[in-house]
Coordinates of C-alpha atoms in Angstrom, one line a residue:
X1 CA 0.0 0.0 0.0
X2 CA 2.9 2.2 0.9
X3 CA 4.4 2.7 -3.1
X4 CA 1.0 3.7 -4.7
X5 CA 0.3 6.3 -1.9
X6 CA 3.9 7.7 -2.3
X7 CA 3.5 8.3 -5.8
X8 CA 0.5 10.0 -5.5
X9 CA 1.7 12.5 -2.7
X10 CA 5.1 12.9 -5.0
X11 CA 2.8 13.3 -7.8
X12 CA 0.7 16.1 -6.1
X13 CA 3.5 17.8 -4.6
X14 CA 5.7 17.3 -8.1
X15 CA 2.4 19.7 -9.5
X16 CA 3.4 22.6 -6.4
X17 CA 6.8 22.0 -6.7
X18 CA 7.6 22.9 -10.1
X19 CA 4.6 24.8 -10.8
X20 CA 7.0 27.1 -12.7
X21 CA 8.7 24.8 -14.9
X22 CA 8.2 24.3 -18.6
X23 CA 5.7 21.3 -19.4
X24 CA 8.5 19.2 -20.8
X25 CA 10.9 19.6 -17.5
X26 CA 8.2 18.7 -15.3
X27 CA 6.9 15.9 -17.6
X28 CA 11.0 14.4 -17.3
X29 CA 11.4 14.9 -13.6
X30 CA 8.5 12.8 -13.0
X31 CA 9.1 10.0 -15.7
X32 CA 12.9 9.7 -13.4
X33 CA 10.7 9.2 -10.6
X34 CA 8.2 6.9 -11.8
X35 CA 11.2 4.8 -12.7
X36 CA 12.7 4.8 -9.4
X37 CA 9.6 4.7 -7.6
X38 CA 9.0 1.4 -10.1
X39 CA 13.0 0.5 -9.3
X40 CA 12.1 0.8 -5.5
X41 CA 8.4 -1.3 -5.6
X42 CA 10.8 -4.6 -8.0
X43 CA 13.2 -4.2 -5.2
X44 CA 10.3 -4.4 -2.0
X45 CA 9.2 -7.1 -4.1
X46 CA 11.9 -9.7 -4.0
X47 CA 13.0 -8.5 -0.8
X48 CA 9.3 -9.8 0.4
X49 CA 9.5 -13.0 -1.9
X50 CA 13.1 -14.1 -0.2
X51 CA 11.1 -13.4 3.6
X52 CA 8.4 -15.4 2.4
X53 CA 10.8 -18.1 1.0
X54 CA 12.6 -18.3 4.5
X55 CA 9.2 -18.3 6.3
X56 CA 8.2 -21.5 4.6
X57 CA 6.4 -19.3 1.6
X58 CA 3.7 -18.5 4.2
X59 CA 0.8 -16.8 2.3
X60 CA -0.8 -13.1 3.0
X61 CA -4.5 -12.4 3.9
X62 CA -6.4 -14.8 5.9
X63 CA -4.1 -17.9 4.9
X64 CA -2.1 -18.9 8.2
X65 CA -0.5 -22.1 6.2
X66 CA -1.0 -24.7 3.7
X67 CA 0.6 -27.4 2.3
X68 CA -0.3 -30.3 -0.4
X69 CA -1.4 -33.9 0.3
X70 CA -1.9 -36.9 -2.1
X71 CA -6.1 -37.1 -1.3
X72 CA -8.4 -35.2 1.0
X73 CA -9.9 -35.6 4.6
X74 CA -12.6 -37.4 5.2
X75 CA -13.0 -37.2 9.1
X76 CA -12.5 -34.5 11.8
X77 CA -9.0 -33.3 12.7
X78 CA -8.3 -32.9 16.8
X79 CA -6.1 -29.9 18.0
X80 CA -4.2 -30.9 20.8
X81 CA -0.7 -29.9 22.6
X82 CA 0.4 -33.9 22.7
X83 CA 4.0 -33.2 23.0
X84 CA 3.7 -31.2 26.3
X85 CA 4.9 -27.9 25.0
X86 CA 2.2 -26.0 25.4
X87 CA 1.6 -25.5 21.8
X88 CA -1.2 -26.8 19.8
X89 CA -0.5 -29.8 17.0
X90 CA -3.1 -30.5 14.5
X91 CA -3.5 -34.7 13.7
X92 CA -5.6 -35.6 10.9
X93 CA -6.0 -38.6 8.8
X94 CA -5.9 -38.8 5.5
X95 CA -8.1 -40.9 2.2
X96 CA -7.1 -43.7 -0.7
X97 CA -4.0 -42.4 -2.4
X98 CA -2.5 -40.8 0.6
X99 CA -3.6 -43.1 3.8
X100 CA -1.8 -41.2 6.8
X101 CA -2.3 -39.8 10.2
X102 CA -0.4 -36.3 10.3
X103 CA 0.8 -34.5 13.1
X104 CA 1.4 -30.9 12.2
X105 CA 2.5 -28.2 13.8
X106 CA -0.5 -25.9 14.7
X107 CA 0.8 -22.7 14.3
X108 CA 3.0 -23.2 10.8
X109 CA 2.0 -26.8 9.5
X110 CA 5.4 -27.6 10.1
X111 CA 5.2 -31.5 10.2
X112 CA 5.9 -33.2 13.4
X113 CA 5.7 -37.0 12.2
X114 CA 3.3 -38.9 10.1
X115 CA 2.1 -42.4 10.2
X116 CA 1.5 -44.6 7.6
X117 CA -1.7 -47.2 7.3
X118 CA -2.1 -50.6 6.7
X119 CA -3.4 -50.1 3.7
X120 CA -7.0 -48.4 4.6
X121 CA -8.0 -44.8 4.0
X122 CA -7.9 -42.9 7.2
X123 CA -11.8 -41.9 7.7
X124 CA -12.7 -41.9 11.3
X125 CA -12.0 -38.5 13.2
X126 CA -9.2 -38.1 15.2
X127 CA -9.4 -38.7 18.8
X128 CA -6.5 -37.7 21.6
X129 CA -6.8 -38.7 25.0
X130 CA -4.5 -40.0 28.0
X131 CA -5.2 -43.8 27.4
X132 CA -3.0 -45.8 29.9
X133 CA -2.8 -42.6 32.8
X134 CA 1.0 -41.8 32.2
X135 CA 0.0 -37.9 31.9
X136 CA 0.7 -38.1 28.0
X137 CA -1.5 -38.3 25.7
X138 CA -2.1 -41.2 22.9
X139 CA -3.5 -41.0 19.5
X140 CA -6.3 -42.7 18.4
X141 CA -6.7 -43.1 14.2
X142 CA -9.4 -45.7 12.7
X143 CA -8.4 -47.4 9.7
X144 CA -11.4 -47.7 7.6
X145 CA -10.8 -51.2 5.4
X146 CA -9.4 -53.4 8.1
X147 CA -11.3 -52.1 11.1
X148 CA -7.8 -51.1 12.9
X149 CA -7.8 -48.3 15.3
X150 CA -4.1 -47.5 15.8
X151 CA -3.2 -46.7 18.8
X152 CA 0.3 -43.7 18.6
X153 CA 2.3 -42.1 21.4
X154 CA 2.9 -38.7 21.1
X155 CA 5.9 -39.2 19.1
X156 CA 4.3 -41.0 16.6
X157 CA 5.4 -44.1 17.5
X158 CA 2.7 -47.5 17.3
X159 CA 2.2 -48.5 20.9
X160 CA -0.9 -51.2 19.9
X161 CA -4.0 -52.0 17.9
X162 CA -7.4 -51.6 18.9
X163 CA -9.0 -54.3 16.7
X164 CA -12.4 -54.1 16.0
X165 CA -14.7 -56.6 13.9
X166 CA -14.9 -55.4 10.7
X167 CA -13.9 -51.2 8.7
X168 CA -14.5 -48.5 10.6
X169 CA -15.4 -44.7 9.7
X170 CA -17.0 -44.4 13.5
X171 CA -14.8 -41.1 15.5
X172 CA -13.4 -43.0 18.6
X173 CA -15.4 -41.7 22.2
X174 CA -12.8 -41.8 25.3
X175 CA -14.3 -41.6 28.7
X176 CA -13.6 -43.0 32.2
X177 CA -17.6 -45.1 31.8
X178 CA -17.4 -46.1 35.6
X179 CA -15.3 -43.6 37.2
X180 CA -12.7 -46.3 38.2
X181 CA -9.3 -44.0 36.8
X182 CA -9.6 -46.4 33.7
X183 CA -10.7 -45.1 30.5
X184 CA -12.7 -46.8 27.8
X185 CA -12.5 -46.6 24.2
X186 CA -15.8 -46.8 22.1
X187 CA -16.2 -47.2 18.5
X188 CA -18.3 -49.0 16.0
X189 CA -18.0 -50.8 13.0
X190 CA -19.1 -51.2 9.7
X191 CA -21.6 -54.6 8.7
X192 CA -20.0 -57.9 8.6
X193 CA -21.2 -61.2 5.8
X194 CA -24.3 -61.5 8.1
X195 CA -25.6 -57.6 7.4
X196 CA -24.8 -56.7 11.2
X197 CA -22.1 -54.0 12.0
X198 CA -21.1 -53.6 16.2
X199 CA -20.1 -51.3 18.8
X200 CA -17.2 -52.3 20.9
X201 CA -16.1 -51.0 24.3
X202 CA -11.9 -51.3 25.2
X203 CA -10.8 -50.6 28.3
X204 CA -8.3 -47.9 27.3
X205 CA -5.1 -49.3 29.1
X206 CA -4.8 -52.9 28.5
X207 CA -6.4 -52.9 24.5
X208 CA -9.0 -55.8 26.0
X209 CA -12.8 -56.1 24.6
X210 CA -14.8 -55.3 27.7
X211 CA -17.9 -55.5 25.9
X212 CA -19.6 -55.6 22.5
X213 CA -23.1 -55.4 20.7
X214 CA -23.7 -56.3 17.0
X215 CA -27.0 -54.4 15.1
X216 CA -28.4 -54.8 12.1
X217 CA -26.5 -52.4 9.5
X218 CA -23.3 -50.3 9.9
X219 CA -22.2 -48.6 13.0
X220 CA -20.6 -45.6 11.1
X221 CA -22.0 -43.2 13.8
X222 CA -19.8 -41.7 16.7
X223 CA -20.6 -43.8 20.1
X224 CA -22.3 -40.8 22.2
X225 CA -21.8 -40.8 26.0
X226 CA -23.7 -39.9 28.7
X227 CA -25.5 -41.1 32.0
X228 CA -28.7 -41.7 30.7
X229 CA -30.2 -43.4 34.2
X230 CA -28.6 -41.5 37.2
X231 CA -26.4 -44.4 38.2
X232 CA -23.3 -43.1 37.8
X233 CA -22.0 -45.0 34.7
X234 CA -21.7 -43.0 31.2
X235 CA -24.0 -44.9 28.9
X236 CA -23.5 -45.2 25.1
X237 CA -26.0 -43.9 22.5
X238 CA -25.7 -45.5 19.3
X239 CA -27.4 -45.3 15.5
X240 CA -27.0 -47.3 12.4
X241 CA -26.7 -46.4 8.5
X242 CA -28.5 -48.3 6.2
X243 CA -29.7 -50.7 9.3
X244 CA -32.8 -50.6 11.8
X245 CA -33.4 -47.1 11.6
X246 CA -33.4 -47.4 15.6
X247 CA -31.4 -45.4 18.3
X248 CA -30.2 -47.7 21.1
X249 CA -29.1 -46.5 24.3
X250 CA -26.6 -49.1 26.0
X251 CA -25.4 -49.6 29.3
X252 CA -21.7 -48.4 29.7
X253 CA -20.9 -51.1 32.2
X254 CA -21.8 -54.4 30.3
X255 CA -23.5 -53.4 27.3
X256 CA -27.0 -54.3 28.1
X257 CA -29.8 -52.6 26.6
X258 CA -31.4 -49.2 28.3
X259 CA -33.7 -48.4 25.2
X260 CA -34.5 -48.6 21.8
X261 CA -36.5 -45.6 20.0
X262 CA -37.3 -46.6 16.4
X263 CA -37.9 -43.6 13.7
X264 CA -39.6 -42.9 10.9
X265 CA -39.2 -45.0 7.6
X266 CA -39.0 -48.1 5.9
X267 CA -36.5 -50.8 5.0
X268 CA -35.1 -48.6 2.2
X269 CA -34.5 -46.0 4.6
X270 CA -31.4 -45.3 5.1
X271 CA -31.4 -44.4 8.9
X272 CA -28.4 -42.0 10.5
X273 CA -25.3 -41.8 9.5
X274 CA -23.7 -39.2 12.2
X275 CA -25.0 -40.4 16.1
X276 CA -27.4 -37.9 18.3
X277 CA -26.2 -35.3 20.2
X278 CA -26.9 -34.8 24.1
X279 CA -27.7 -31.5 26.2
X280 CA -28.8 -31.8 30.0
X281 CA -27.9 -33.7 33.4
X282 CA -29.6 -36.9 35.2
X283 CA -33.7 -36.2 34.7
X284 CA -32.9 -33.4 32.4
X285 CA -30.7 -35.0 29.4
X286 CA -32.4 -34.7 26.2
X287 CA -31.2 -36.8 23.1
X288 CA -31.6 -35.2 19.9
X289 CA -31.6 -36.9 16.2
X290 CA -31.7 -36.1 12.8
X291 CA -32.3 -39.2 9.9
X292 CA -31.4 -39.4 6.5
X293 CA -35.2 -39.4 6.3
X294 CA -35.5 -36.0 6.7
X295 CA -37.0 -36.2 10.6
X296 CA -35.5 -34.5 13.8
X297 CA -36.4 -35.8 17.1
X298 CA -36.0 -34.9 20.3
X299 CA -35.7 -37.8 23.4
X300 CA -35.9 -37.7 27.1
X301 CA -33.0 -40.0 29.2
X302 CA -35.7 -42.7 29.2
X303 CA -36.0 -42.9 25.5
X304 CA -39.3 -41.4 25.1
X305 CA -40.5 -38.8 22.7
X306 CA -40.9 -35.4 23.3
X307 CA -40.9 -33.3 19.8
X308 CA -40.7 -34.2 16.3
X309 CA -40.6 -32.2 13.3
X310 CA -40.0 -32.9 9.8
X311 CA -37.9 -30.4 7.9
X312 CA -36.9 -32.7 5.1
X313 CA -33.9 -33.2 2.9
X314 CA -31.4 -36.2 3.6
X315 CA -30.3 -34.8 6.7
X316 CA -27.1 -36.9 6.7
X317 CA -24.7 -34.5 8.9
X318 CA -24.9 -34.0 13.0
X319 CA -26.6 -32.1 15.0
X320 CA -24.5 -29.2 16.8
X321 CA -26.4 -28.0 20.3
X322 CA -25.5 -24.3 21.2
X323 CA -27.1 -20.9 22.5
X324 CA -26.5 -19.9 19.1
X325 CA -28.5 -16.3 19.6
X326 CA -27.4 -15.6 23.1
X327 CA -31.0 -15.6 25.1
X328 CA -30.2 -18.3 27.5
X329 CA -31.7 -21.5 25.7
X330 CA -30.5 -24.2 23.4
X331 CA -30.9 -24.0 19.5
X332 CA -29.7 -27.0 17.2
X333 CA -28.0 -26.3 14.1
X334 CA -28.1 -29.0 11.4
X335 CA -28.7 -29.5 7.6
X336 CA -29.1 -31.3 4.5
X337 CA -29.2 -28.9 1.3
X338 CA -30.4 -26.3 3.6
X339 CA -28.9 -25.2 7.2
X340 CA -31.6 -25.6 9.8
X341 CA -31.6 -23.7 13.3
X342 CA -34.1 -24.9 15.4
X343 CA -35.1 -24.4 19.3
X344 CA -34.2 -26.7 21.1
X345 CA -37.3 -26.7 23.5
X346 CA -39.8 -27.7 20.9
X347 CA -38.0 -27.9 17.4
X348 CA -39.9 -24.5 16.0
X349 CA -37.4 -22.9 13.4
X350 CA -35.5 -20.0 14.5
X351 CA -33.8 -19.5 10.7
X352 CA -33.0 -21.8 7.7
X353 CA -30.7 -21.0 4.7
X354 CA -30.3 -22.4 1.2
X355 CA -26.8 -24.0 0.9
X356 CA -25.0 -24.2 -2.4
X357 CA -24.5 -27.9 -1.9
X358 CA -25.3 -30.5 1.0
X359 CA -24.0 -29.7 4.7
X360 CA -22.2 -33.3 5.3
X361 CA -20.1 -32.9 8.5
X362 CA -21.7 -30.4 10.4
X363 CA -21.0 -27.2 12.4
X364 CA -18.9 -25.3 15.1
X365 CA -20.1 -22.8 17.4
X366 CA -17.9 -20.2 17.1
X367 CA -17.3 -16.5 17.1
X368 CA -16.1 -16.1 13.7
X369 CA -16.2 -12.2 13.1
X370 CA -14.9 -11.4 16.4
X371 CA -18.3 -9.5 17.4
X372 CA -18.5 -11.1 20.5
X373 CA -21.2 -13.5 19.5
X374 CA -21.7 -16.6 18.2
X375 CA -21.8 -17.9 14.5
X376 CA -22.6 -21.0 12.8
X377 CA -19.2 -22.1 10.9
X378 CA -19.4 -25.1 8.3
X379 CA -18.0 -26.5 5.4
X380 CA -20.1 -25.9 2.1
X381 CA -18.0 -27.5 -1.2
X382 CA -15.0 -25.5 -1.4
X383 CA -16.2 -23.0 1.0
X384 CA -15.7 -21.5 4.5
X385 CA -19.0 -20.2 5.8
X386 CA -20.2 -18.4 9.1
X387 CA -23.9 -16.7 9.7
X388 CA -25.0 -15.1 12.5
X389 CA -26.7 -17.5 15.0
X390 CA -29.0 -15.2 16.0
X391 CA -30.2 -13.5 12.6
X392 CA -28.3 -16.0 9.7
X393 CA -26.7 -13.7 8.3
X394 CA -23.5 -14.5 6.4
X395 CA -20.5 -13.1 8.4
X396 CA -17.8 -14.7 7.0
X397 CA -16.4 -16.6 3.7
X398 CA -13.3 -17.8 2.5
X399 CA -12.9 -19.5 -0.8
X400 CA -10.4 -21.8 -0.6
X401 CA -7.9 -22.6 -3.8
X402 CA -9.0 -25.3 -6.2
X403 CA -8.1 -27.2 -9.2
X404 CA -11.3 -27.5 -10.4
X405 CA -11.8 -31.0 -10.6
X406 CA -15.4 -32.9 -10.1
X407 CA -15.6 -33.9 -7.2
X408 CA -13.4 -31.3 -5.2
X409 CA -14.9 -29.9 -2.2
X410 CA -14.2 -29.4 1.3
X411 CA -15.3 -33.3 2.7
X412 CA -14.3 -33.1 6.9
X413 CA -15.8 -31.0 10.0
X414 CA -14.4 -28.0 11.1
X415 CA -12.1 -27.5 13.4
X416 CA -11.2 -24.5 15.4
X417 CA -8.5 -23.5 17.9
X418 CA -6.0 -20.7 18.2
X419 CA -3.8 -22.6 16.4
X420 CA -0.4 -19.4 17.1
X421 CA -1.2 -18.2 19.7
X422 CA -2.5 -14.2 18.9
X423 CA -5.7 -14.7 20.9
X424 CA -7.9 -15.6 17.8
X425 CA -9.6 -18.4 16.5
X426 CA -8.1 -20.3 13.6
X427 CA -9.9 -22.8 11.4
X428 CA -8.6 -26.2 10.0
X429 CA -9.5 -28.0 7.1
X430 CA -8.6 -29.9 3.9
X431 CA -9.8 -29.3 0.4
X432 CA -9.6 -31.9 -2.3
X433 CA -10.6 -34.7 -4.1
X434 CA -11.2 -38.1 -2.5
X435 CA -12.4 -41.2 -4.6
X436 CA -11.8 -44.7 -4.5
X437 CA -11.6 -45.3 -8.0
X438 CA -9.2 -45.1 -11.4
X439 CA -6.5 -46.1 -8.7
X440 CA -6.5 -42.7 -6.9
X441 CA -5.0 -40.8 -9.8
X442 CA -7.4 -37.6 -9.6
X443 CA -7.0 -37.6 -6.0
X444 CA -5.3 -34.4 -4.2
X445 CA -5.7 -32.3 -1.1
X446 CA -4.6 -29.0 0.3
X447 CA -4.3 -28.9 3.7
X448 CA -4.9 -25.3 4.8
X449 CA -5.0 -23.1 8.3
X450 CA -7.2 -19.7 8.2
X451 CA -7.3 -17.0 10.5
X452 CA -11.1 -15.7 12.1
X453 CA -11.7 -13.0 13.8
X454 CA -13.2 -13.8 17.0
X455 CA -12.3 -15.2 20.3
X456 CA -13.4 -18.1 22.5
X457 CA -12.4 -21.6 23.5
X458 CA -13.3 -23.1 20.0
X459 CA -14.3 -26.5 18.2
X460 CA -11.2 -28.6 18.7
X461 CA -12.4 -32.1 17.9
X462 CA -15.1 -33.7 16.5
X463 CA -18.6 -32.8 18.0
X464 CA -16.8 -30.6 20.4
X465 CA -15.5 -33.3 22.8
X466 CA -14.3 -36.8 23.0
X467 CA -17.8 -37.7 24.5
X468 CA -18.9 -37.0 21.2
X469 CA -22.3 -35.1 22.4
X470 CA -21.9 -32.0 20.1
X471 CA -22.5 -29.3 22.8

């Protein structure tokens, strides 16, 4: 900004100056300083490209850092210190054609390690949690063709295998169930020969099944945690895809069944994909769902119903539970080809808005134009989006960079963190193509880090927490 508004004072003053010259003089004076002016703005220039070049080429604008992959994201990153030094890393897996787990560093996607698959694209989100109660934190990474949820220090380096029955694409849940100082690991599992996919429960430590339950279709949904009957055990709250079209509510100790709600639908249905999300204590929890149906329901602990609407549209992404417009009560934010806020209380529509494609992974609650309040944030194809949650109004958008091939578009959940440390938010995602055909050769990603504006303790995993309730 500095050359153009030089020239234009020198300019201006050039006209005063020499007010009393002959048309031709003044005419040469200020061609010689045009051409130093333009000698002065080449010089800036390369003096800027060799700081950017020892910087890592970091971009300008909103762009913290990027950096190319082989294939895109499918599941949720998790922003995490995990080496203990009190800066944020970012660990995301990766699809077909590129099949890691990264560890990046959060502030200047410097990377820390990566870890290579068996062979399986890297679809399950993230998890990282302290397993074995050392004070340091594993890393938990799903492999989705051979059902292996690897099990990484924070160096990177394998420490075991959670093996589970068959693929998974279901984001790990951590929690100590039974309050015993032991943690369990939950995740589910896609249908085996017989048509039935499962949930399994690990204890965290030792890698051993402590329980499991098999249900008709895949388990691709998050295992959602919470005490659903006042007994001091966190209970698990699973859906199917392409299976019962039933929510089951399981007991955290053994297993057993609490509940079954079945919804709307028939055997063509495809059921729901993402699990429910959870808002409340003891007598006051409330479960809520969305189907691929097009319905969104709202449960008490015991399973029963107590609102359900019908927006329509394949609602396949999860439902994110927040006081969106700041008047003390819950709305839920969820969406198919359009973005539904709804209260919470009875499912009435506070504001809907037309997306340019389908909503897939859902939404963080976030203050993204650093006004103090909160904003929806989602993915839209190649698109960073935030509205206001009171009013839905857009607040915020960042194109990312494409290639422009078919099937390129932004395929993970937000997350958000203050990735360096300035005391904003910072958003994380990957654009890029994903397929699992022509061998991967049209596959490619951009991993990329972009500032916001706002301020607040973020989105850093998944539905907002390794209990996977998306409050």
């Amino acid at each position: 900004m500095r050359i153009p508004i030089t020239l234009t004072l020198l300019l201006t003053m050039g006209g005063l100056v020499v007010a009393q010259d002959q048309p031709e003089d003044r005419l040469s004076k200020l061609e010689k300083r045009v051409s130093e002016l333009e000698k002065e703005n080449a010089d800036l220039k390369r003096r800027v490209e060799a700081l950017e070049k020892k910087l890592g080429g970091a971009p300008a604008g909103p762009v913290l850092w990027q950096f190319e992959l082989k294939s895109d994201q499918k599941g949720s990153a998790h922003v995490a210190d995990v080496d203990g030094d009190g800066k944020p890393e970012i660990l995301f897996g990766t699809y077909y054609g590129d099949e890691h787990l990264y560890c990046v560093d959060a502030a200047t996607g410097k990377l820390r390690w990566k870890h290579k698959s068996d062979g399986g694209p890297l679809d399950a989100s993230v998890a990282v949690a302290d397993l074995d109660g050392d004070g340091k934190p594993e890393v938990l990474s799903g492999d989705s063709a051979y059902g292996k949820l690897y099990c990484l220090g924070a160096d990177g380096k394998p420490k075991g295998v959670f093996q589970l029955p068959s693929g998974t694409d279901s984001p790990p849940a951590v929690a100590d169930l039974d309050g015993d100082g032991v943690v369990e690991v939950l995740a589910g599992s896609m249908w085996q020969r017989d048509g039935d996919g499962a949930v399994t429960c690990f204890n965290g430590k030792s890698r051993v099944k402590v329980w499991e339950r098999r249900f008709k279709g895949c388990v691709q949904s998050e295992p959602v945690l919470a005490d659903l009957n006042a007994d001091g055990v966190l209970d698990a709250i699973i859906t199917t895809w392409r299976g019962d079209r039933k929510i089951h509510a399981l007991n955290g100790k053994d297993g057993a069944s609490l509940w079954e709600f079945e919804t709307r639908g028939n055997d063509k249905s495809m059921g729901m994909y993402h699990g429910v999300a959870i808002s409340g204590t003891g007598e006051s929890v409330t479960v809520y769902a969305a189907t691929c149906e097009g319905d969104v329901y709202a449960l008490d602990a015991a399973g029963k119903q107590r609102w359900h609407k019908r927006p329509g549209g394949y609602l396949f992404a999860p439902i994110t539970i927040a006081d969106f417009d700041g008047d003390g009560r819950d709305e839920l934010a969820l969406g198919s080809s359009k973005l539904h806020v709804l209260n919470a209380e009875d499912g009435s529509e506070a504001w809907s808005a037309t997306l340019a494609t389908s909503l897939d992974r859902g939404c963080a609650p976030v203050d993204a134009d650093g006004d103090g309040d909160l904003d929806v944030l989602y993915f839209v194809g190649c698109s960073v989006i935030a509205r206001d949650g009171k009013s839905g109004e857009v607040t915020f958008t960042f194109d990312a960079p494409r290639k422009g091939t078919t099937y390129e578009e932004i395929s993970s959940a937000p997350v958000v963190a203050d990735f360096d440390g300035d005391g904003t938010l910072d958003v994380f995602f990957v654009i890029g193509e994903g397929t699992s055909t022509d061998d991967f050769k049209g596959n490619h990603g951009l991993a990329m880090a972009i500032r916001l504006k706002g301020k607040g303790s973020g989105w850093p995993t998944f539905r907002g927490n390794l209990r996977r309730t998306g409050r």
